[in-house]
């Protein structure tokens, strides 16, 4: 070839069909010399694709459009003619340095009388990129499916449900390697019963045409069981074809369901004893109350461990917990199938009995009292307890659960009031008494709010000179309808409801205010209950009452019973010592009626010992009572404490107490409790009934 010719220069000369096709073909083409490798002719499509100008091609060879790594391969191909008459993949360089992926087809041709090679090029860059993207996407999807923490599988339903896809998580659920499952069907791995279940689910999902959810327990080939939550659906098929493949996604919820079961158990069971808790009991008793009938009655037993707090406080909470667990075991040992034993909280238990025999509730209560009478082993220490039991029957006592529970509670209260360690069946009178207490509680609150309480004062006579040494302040309630109500009718209820605290504060403050206006040598005695003594504000309340009234502490005498010590010795002694450091005098009341008065006299130095009236009555004729009087007088002398005898009603009692050396006396013989104006009339000149012989 004498010179390089472009299409534009020779367009008029190209008249044959080859040149016409070459010029207009949309595919890039060129003809090159296999000896010199120079381009002989290049079509416009090649100019556009590679970005070289016609002038550029005049000085170029086919090696110039190839990266260095491809040139040796190109030379070999030209020399050996290995890329002739077939498509070959190459990487080419564009004018801007960008590489493209192409598919070339080479063929020997005659060009201007000599052998040349025609190259037809197809740009595969975008096609290959799309293929790579599809491949990468497929690889990514495969990786995602394989690494999903839930099981994924696909079955070919035209091949008897043969697995064509199954990820590793699904294999772990089934107990096999995923690769061992693909290509097989369910019956190759599962028992026939399980295979039938899967097959039924598959057909149901196919028939539904929508996503179907199942939760079931799957039995694996190794005998293990897993709980699966699975969704299945038929994969949509191309238009006009029936679905063929079934997609399934399985989540192993075995551990999740186990946790839910544990939480459900905890929600309905007591964490300490594993008995049914209050929620479970409430649900059960409501169902039982509704279904109970005369032919199939039910008994509800409320059970309280008597004086449990004493063990809890003295032995510690661990010992208390151990005791409650042992009580629970003994309750369960007495119950039959169909009965419910529950712990309602603290030391409160409940039992719901099916009364297959009319007297079963009574027999159960008797057996329970005997069972709990046996010693409990608390870390090597033997402890004894009792319990109080309240019993209500359905439908005899009530047909509604709430009413039945109230009636059992009333019966339990009656058992406690009867001295504990016993049981009581509900009686209608108990409800009436409860209503009375409730009404009286409301009236007590009104009495406190509207100033219906009054103080009466009983004189304390000093036998040394028959003079008045002071008064004991005694509360009375002037009811707007019933008149004067004695304390024995409302004080126990006040202590039970906690109203004794504000009532006691009022008594203390009022007594101090009144006494502050009396002659300086007179003392005022005020009784404190156990509830008041336990209250954290007692010390500050005493100080406040004294300061507000302007009363010297030495003129206030606080009377306590030894039940204060039984409640909490560790708290009682420091508080008593703090009161005494203030200057307040401390008297022990009802001496001789408790259990360990002498030990408390040794633990704390009381200013006064008040002998209970029960020992004064009959001292004229009863040598035993007289001996006790003499002993108390001796104790008082030994501990340097004033001795006071209550309940003096006869002259002979007075003389005997004087003879035994008692320091002070109180009683109707010397003066009944009286309102303030009468007490002050007595102080300021009215004659006291003679205390002399």
Short mmCIF file of N, CA, C and O in Angstrom, two decimals, residues 102-159:
data_model
loop_
_atom_site.label_atom_id
_atom_site.label_comp_id
_atom_site.label_asym_id
_atom_site.label_seq_id
_atom_site.Cartn_x
_atom_site.Cartn_y
_atom_site.Cartn_z
N UNK A 102 -13.39 -5.37 25.10
CA UNK A 102 -13.96 -5.55 23.77
C UNK A 102 -13.93 -7.01 23.39
O UNK A 102 -13.17 -7.82 23.93
N UNK A 103 -14.78 -7.30 22.41
CA UNK A 103 -14.80 -8.62 21.79
C UNK A 103 -14.47 -8.37 20.30
O UNK A 103 -15.17 -7.60 19.64
N UNK A 104 -13.38 -8.96 19.80
CA UNK A 104 -12.97 -8.72 18.41
C UNK A 104 -13.13 -9.99 17.58
O UNK A 104 -12.98 -11.11 18.09
N UNK A 105 -13.41 -9.72 16.28
CA UNK A 105 -13.53 -10.84 15.32
C UNK A 105 -12.58 -10.51 14.17
O UNK A 105 -12.69 -9.47 13.52
N UNK A 106 -11.61 -11.37 13.95
CA UNK A 106 -10.61 -11.12 12.90
C UNK A 106 -10.81 -12.02 11.68
O UNK A 106 -11.21 -13.18 11.82
N UNK A 107 -10.46 -11.44 10.50
CA UNK A 107 -10.61 -12.22 9.26
C UNK A 107 -9.63 -11.67 8.21
O UNK A 107 -9.48 -10.46 8.07
N UNK A 108 -8.96 -12.60 7.53
CA UNK A 108 -8.06 -12.17 6.46
C UNK A 108 -8.88 -11.70 5.25
O UNK A 108 -9.86 -12.35 4.85
N UNK A 109 -8.48 -10.57 4.71
CA UNK A 109 -9.15 -10.01 3.52
C UNK A 109 -8.08 -9.53 2.53
O UNK A 109 -6.90 -9.38 2.88
N UNK A 110 -8.51 -9.25 1.31
CA UNK A 110 -7.64 -8.62 0.31
C UNK A 110 -7.97 -7.15 0.30
O UNK A 110 -9.11 -6.74 0.16
N UNK A 111 -6.99 -6.35 0.52
CA UNK A 111 -7.21 -4.89 0.53
C UNK A 111 -6.14 -4.27 -0.37
O UNK A 111 -4.93 -4.40 -0.11
N UNK A 112 -6.66 -3.67 -1.45
CA UNK A 112 -5.79 -3.02 -2.42
C UNK A 112 -4.72 -3.97 -2.93
O UNK A 112 -3.53 -3.66 -3.03
N UNK A 113 -5.14 -5.19 -3.16
CA UNK A 113 -4.29 -6.15 -3.82
C UNK A 113 -3.35 -6.91 -2.91
O UNK A 113 -2.57 -7.74 -3.37
N UNK A 114 -3.45 -6.70 -1.64
CA UNK A 114 -2.56 -7.45 -0.76
C UNK A 114 -3.33 -7.97 0.46
O UNK A 114 -4.43 -7.55 0.75
N UNK A 115 -2.66 -8.93 1.16
CA UNK A 115 -3.29 -9.54 2.32
C UNK A 115 -3.35 -8.55 3.48
O UNK A 115 -2.35 -7.89 3.81
N UNK A 116 -4.52 -8.48 4.07
CA UNK A 116 -4.72 -7.61 5.26
C UNK A 116 -5.67 -8.32 6.23
O UNK A 116 -6.21 -9.39 5.93
N UNK A 117 -5.82 -7.75 7.36
CA UNK A 117 -6.72 -8.33 8.39
C UNK A 117 -7.79 -7.31 8.74
O UNK A 117 -7.49 -6.15 9.08
N UNK A 118 -9.02 -7.77 8.61
CA UNK A 118 -10.18 -6.96 9.02
C UNK A 118 -10.51 -7.30 10.47
O UNK A 118 -10.66 -8.47 10.83
N UNK A 119 -10.62 -6.28 11.31
CA UNK A 119 -11.00 -6.46 12.72
C UNK A 119 -12.33 -5.76 12.98
O UNK A 119 -12.49 -4.57 12.67
N UNK A 120 -13.27 -6.52 13.46
CA UNK A 120 -14.58 -5.97 13.85
C UNK A 120 -14.64 -6.00 15.38
O UNK A 120 -14.38 -7.03 16.03
N UNK A 121 -15.01 -4.87 15.99
CA UNK A 121 -14.93 -4.70 17.45
C UNK A 121 -16.34 -4.52 18.04
O UNK A 121 -17.15 -3.77 17.49
N UNK A 122 -16.54 -5.19 19.11
CA UNK A 122 -17.79 -4.97 19.91
C UNK A 122 -17.38 -4.53 21.31
O UNK A 122 -16.65 -5.24 22.02
N UNK A 123 -17.85 -3.34 21.71
CA UNK A 123 -17.52 -2.81 23.07
C UNK A 123 -18.35 -3.57 24.11
O UNK A 123 -19.57 -3.45 24.15
N UNK A 124 -17.67 -4.33 24.96
CA UNK A 124 -18.35 -5.14 25.99
C UNK A 124 -18.21 -4.54 27.38
O UNK A 124 -18.55 -5.18 28.37
N UNK A 125 -17.72 -3.32 27.47
CA UNK A 125 -17.44 -2.73 28.79
C UNK A 125 -18.69 -2.68 29.65
O UNK A 125 -18.72 -3.16 30.80
N UNK A 126 -19.77 -2.10 29.13
CA UNK A 126 -20.99 -1.96 29.92
C UNK A 126 -21.65 -3.31 30.16
O UNK A 126 -22.18 -3.57 31.25
N UNK A 127 -21.61 -4.15 29.11
CA UNK A 127 -22.22 -5.48 29.26
C UNK A 127 -21.48 -6.28 30.33
O UNK A 127 -22.09 -6.90 31.21
N UNK A 128 -20.15 -6.24 30.27
CA UNK A 128 -19.37 -6.97 31.27
C UNK A 128 -19.55 -6.39 32.67
O UNK A 128 -19.59 -7.12 33.66
N UNK A 129 -19.64 -5.06 32.73
CA UNK A 129 -19.86 -4.42 34.04
C UNK A 129 -21.21 -4.86 34.61
O UNK A 129 -21.34 -5.13 35.81
N UNK A 130 -22.20 -4.92 33.70
CA UNK A 130 -23.53 -5.37 34.16
C UNK A 130 -23.48 -6.81 34.63
O UNK A 130 -24.08 -7.17 35.66
N UNK A 131 -22.74 -7.62 33.86
CA UNK A 131 -22.60 -9.03 34.27
C UNK A 131 -21.89 -9.14 35.62
O UNK A 131 -22.28 -9.95 36.47
N UNK A 132 -20.83 -8.35 35.78
CA UNK A 132 -20.11 -8.37 37.06
C UNK A 132 -21.00 -7.91 38.21
O UNK A 132 -20.96 -8.46 39.31
N UNK A 133 -21.80 -6.87 37.90
CA UNK A 133 -22.71 -6.39 38.95
C UNK A 133 -23.73 -7.46 39.32
O UNK A 133 -24.03 -7.67 40.51
N UNK A 134 -24.24 -8.15 38.30
CA UNK A 134 -25.19 -9.24 38.57
C UNK A 134 -24.51 -10.33 39.38
O UNK A 134 -25.07 -10.85 40.37
N UNK A 135 -23.28 -10.66 38.98
CA UNK A 135 -22.54 -11.70 39.69
C UNK A 135 -22.24 -11.28 41.12
O UNK A 135 -22.41 -12.06 42.07
N UNK A 136 -21.80 -10.01 41.25
CA UNK A 136 -21.50 -9.51 42.61
C UNK A 136 -22.75 -9.48 43.47
O UNK A 136 -22.72 -9.82 44.65
N UNK A 137 -23.85 -9.05 42.84
CA UNK A 137 -25.10 -8.99 43.58
C UNK A 137 -25.54 -10.38 44.01
O UNK A 137 -25.97 -10.60 45.15
N UNK A 138 -25.42 -11.33 43.07
CA UNK A 138 -25.80 -12.70 43.41
C UNK A 138 -24.91 -13.24 44.52
O UNK A 138 -25.39 -13.90 45.46
N UNK A 139 -23.60 -12.93 44.42
CA UNK A 139 -22.67 -13.37 45.46
C UNK A 139 -23.02 -12.74 46.81
O UNK A 139 -22.97 -13.39 47.86
N UNK A 140 -23.38 -11.43 46.76
CA UNK A 140 -23.74 -10.73 47.99
C UNK A 140 -25.01 -11.33 48.59
O UNK A 140 -25.09 -11.58 49.80
N UNK A 141 -25.99 -11.59 47.73
CA UNK A 141 -27.24 -12.18 48.22
C UNK A 141 -27.00 -13.56 48.80
O UNK A 141 -27.56 -13.91 49.85
N UNK A 142 -26.15 -14.34 48.11
CA UNK A 142 -25.83 -15.67 48.63
C UNK A 142 -25.15 -15.56 49.99
O UNK A 142 -25.44 -16.34 50.92
N UNK A 143 -24.26 -14.59 50.11
CA UNK A 143 -23.56 -14.40 51.39
C UNK A 143 -24.52 -13.97 52.49
O UNK A 143 -24.45 -14.44 53.63
N UNK A 144 -25.45 -13.06 52.10
CA UNK A 144 -26.43 -12.60 53.09
C UNK A 144 -27.29 -13.76 53.55
O UNK A 144 -27.51 -13.96 54.76
N UNK A 145 -27.80 -14.52 52.59
CA UNK A 145 -28.67 -15.65 52.93
C UNK A 145 -27.92 -16.65 53.80
O UNK A 145 -28.44 -17.16 54.80
N UNK A 146 -26.66 -16.94 53.41
CA UNK A 146 -25.88 -17.92 54.18
C UNK A 146 -25.57 -17.45 55.59
O UNK A 146 -25.41 -18.27 56.50
N UNK A 147 -25.49 -16.14 55.77
CA UNK A 147 -25.10 -15.61 57.07
C UNK A 147 -26.26 -15.06 57.89
O UNK A 147 -26.05 -14.53 58.98
N UNK A 148 -27.46 -15.19 57.35
CA UNK A 148 -28.62 -14.77 58.14
C UNK A 148 -28.74 -15.65 59.38
O UNK A 148 -28.51 -16.86 59.32
N UNK A 149 -29.11 -15.04 60.53
CA UNK A 149 -29.24 -15.85 61.76
C UNK A 149 -30.54 -16.66 61.80
O UNK A 149 -30.79 -17.36 62.76
N UNK A 150 -31.35 -16.53 60.78
CA UNK A 150 -32.58 -17.31 60.70
C UNK A 150 -32.49 -18.24 59.50
O UNK A 150 -31.74 -17.99 58.55
N UNK A 151 -33.25 -19.32 59.55
CA UNK A 151 -33.19 -20.30 58.48
C UNK A 151 -33.96 -19.87 57.24
O UNK A 151 -35.07 -19.37 57.34
N UNK A 152 -33.33 -20.05 56.07
CA UNK A 152 -33.98 -19.75 54.79
C UNK A 152 -33.84 -20.98 53.90
O UNK A 152 -32.75 -21.57 53.80
N UNK A 153 -34.93 -21.36 53.26
CA UNK A 153 -34.87 -22.50 52.35
C UNK A 153 -35.85 -22.29 51.20
O UNK A 153 -36.82 -21.52 51.31
N UNK A 154 -35.56 -22.97 50.09
CA UNK A 154 -36.46 -22.96 48.93
C UNK A 154 -36.62 -24.41 48.49
O UNK A 154 -35.65 -25.15 48.36
N UNK A 155 -37.87 -24.80 48.23
CA UNK A 155 -38.18 -26.15 47.77
C UNK A 155 -38.76 -26.09 46.36
O UNK A 155 -39.52 -25.17 46.02
N UNK A 156 -38.41 -27.10 45.58
CA UNK A 156 -39.00 -27.27 44.25
C UNK A 156 -40.19 -28.21 44.40
O UNK A 156 -40.04 -29.42 44.58
N UNK A 157 -41.39 -27.64 44.32
CA UNK A 157 -42.58 -28.43 44.59
C UNK A 157 -42.91 -29.39 43.44
O UNK A 157 -43.67 -30.33 43.62
N UNK A 158 -42.33 -29.13 42.26
CA UNK A 158 -42.53 -30.07 41.16
C UNK A 158 -41.60 -31.27 41.30
O UNK A 158 -41.73 -32.25 40.55
N UNK A 159 -40.65 -31.16 42.20
CA UNK A 159 -39.71 -32.26 42.47
C UNK A 159 -39.94 -32.82 43.87
O UNK A 159 -38.99 -33.11 44.60
#
